[in-house]
PDB file of C-alpha atoms in Angstrom:
ATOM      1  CA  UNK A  26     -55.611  20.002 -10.690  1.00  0.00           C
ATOM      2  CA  UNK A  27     -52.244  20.588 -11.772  1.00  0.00           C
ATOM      3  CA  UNK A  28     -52.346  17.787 -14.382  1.00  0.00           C
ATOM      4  CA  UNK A  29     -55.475  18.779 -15.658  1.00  0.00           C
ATOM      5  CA  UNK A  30     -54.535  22.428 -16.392  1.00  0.00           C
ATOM      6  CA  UNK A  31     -50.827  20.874 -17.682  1.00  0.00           C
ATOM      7  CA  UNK A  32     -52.770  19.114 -20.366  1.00  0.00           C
ATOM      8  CA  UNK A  33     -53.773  21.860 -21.971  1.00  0.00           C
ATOM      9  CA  UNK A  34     -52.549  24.388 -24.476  1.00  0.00           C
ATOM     10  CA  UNK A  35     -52.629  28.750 -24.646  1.00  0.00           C
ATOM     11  CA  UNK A  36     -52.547  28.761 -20.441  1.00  0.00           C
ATOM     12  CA  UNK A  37     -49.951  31.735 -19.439  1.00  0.00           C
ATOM     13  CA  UNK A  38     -46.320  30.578 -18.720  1.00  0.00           C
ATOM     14  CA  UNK A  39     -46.414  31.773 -15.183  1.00  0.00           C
ATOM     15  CA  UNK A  40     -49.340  30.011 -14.642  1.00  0.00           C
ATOM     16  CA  UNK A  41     -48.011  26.494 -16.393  1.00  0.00           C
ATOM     17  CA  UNK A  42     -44.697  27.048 -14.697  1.00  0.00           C
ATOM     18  CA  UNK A  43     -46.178  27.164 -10.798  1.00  0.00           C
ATOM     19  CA  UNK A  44     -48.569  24.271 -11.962  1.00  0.00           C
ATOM     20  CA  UNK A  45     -44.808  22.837 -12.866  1.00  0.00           C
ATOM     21  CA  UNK A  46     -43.871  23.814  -9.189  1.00  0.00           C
ATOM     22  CA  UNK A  47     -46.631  22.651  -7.753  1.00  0.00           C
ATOM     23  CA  UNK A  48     -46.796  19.206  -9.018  1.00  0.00           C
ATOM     24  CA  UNK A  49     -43.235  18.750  -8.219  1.00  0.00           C
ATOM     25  CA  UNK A  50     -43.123  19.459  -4.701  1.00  0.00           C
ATOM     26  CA  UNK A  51     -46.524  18.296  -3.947  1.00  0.00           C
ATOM     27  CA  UNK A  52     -45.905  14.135  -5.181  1.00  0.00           C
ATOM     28  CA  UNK A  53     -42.652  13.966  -3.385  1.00  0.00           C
ATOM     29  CA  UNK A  54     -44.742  14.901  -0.178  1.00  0.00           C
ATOM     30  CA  UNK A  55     -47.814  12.549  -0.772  1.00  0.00           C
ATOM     31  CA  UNK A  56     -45.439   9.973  -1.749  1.00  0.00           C
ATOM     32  CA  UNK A  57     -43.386  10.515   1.725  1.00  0.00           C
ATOM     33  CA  UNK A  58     -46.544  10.536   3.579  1.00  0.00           C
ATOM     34  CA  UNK A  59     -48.180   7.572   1.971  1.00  0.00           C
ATOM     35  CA  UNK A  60     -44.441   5.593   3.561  1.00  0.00           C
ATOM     36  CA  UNK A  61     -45.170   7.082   6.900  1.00  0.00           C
ATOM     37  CA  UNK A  62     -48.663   5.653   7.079  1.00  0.00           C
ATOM     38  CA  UNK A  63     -47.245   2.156   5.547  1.00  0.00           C
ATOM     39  CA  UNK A  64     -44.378   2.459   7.998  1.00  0.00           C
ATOM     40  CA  UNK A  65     -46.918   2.995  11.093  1.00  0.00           C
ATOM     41  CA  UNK A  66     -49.771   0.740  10.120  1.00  0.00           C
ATOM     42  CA  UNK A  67     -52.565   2.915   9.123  1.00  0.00           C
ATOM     43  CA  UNK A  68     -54.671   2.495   6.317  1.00  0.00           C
ATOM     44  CA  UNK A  69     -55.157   5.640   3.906  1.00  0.00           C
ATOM     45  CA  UNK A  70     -58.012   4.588   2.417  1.00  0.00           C
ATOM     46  CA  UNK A  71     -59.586   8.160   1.662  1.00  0.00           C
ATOM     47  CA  UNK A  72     -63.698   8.669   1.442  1.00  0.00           C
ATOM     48  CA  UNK A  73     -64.088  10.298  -2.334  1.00  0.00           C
ATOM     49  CA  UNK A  74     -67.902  10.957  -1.223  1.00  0.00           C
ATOM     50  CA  UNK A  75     -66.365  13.142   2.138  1.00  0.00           C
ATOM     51  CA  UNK A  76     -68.695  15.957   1.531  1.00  0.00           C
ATOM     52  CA  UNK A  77     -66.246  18.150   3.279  1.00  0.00           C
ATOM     53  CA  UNK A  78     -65.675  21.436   2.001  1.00  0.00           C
ATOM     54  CA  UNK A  79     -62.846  22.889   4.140  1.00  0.00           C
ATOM     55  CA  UNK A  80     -60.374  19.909   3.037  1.00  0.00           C
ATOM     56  CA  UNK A  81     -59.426  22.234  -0.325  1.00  0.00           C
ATOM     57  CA  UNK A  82     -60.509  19.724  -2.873  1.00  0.00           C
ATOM     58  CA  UNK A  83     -62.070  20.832  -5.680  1.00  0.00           C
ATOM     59  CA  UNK A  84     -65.759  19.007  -6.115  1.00  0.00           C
ATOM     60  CA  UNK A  85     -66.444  16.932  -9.282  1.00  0.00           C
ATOM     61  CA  UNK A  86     -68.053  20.142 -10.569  1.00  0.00           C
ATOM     62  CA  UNK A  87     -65.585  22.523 -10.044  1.00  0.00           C
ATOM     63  CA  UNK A  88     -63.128  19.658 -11.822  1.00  0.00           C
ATOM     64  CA  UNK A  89     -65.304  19.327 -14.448  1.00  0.00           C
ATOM     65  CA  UNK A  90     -65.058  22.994 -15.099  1.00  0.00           C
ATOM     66  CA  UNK A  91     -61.569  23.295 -15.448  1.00  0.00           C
ATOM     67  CA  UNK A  92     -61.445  20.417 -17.451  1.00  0.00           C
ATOM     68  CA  UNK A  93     -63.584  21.931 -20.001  1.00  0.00           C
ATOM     69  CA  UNK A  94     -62.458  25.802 -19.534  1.00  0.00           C
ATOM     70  CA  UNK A  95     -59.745  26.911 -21.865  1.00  0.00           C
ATOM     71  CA  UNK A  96     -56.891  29.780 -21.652  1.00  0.00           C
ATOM     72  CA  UNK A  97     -57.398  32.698 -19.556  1.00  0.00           C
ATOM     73  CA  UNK A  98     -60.768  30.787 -17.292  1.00  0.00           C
ATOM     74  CA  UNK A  99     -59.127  27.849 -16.905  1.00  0.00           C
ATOM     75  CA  UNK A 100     -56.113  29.597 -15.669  1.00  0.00           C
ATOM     76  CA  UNK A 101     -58.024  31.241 -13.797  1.00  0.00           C
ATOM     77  CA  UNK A 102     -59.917  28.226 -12.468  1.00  0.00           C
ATOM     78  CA  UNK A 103     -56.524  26.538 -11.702  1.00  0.00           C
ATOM     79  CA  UNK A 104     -55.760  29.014  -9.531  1.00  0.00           C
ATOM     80  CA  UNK A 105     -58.778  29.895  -7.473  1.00  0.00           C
ATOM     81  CA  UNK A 106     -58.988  25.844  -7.141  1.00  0.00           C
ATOM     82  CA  UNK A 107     -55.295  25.648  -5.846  1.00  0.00           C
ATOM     83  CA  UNK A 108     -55.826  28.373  -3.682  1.00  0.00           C
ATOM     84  CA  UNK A 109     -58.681  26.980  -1.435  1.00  0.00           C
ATOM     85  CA  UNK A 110     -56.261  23.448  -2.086  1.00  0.00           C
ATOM     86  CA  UNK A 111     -53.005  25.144  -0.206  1.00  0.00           C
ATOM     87  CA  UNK A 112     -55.459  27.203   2.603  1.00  0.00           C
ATOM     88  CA  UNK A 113     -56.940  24.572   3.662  1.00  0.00           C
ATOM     89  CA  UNK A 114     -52.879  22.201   3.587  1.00  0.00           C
ATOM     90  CA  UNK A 115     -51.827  25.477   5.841  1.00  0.00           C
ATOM     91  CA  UNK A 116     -54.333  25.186   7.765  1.00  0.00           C
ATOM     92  CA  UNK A 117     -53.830  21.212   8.346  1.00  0.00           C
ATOM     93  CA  UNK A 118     -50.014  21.703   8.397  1.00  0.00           C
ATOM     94  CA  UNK A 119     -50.552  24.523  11.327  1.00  0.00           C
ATOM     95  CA  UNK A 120     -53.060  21.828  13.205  1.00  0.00           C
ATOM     96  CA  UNK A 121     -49.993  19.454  13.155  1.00  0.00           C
ATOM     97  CA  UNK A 122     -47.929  21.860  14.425  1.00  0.00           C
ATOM     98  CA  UNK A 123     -50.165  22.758  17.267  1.00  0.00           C
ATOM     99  CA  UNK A 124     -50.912  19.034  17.887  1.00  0.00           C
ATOM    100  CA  UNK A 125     -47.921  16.584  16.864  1.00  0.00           C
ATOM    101  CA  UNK A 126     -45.391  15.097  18.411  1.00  0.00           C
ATOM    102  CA  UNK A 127     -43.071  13.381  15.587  1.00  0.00           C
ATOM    103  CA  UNK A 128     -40.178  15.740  14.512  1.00  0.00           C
ATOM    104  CA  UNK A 129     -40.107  14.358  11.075  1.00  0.00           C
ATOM    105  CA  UNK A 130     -44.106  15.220  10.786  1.00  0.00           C
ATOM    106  CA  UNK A 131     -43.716  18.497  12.515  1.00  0.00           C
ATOM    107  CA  UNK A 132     -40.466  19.430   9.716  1.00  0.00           C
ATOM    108  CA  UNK A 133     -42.726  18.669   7.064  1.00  0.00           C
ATOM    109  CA  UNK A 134     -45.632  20.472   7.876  1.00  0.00           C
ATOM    110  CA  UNK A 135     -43.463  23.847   8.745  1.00  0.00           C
ATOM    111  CA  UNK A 136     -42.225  22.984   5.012  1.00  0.00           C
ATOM    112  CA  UNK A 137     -45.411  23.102   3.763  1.00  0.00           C
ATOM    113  CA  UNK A 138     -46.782  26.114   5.380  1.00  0.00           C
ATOM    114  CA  UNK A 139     -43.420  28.082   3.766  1.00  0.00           C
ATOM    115  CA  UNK A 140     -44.296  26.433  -0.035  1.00  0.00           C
ATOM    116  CA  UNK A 141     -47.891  26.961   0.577  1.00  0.00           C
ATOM    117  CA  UNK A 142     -47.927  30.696   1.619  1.00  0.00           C
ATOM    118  CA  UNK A 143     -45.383  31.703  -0.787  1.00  0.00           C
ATOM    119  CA  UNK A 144     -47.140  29.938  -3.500  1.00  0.00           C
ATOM    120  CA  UNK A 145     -50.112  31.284  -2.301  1.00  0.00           C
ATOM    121  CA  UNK A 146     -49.026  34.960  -2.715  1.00  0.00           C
ATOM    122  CA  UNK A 147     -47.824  34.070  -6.141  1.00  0.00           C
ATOM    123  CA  UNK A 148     -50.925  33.026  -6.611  1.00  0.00           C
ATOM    124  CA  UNK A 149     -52.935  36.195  -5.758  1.00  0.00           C
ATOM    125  CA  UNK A 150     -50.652  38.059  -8.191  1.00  0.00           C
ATOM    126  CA  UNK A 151     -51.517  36.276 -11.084  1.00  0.00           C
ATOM    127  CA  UNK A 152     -54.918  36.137 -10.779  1.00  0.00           C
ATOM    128  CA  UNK A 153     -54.318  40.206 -10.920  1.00  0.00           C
ATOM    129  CA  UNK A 154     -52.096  39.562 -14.108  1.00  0.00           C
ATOM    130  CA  UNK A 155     -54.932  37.037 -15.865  1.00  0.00           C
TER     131      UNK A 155
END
């Protein structure tokens, strides 16, 4: 999502700058994941056709949308998107927290419920601002 709305021109510097944020924190933690799963043996072969609406991904539509929204929508797109994207990693991050066992696992997911919810609340106010 972040790329997508990154790629395009007249989007409000807040909004560009937490897509910024966003996209920087958010690969180092995939990436560090993705080693975990090598390191432990488990394949993380996803399902795109998961029809799964709580898991915060935006559907082909909604993608599609933002792809061809410009300016104030698709900021405005980004957002609503990335909003229902960092509930529902808050959401999985508290699971792990109620559930895991691996210190390194359970760091990382109280670091992602900080990011999330204060990105989250930065999120609400620009919607306001848009």
């Amino acid at each position: 999502m972040s790329e997508v709305l990154l790629d395009k021109d007249g989007i409000d510097q807040k909004v560009v700058a937490l897509a910024e944020q966003i996209k920087d924190t958010q690969e180092p933690e995939i990436d560090l994941m993705e080693n975990w799963l090598d390191d432990w043996g488990i394949d993380d072969d996803v399902d795109d056709d998961d029809d799964d609406d709580d898991d915060g991904m935006m559907s082909d539509d909604d993608l599609e949308a933002l792809e061809r929204a410009e300016g104030s929508e698709a900021a405005r797109l980004y957002l609503e998107g990335m909003m229902a994207h960092h509930e529902a990693g808050v959401d999985m991050a508290k699971s792990e927290l109620d559930e895991g066992i691996n210190p390194d696992v359970l760091e990382l997911a109280q670091a992602i419920i900080d990011a999330h919810t204060a990105e989250l609340s930065t999120m609400q106010d620009l919607l306001t601002e848009i």
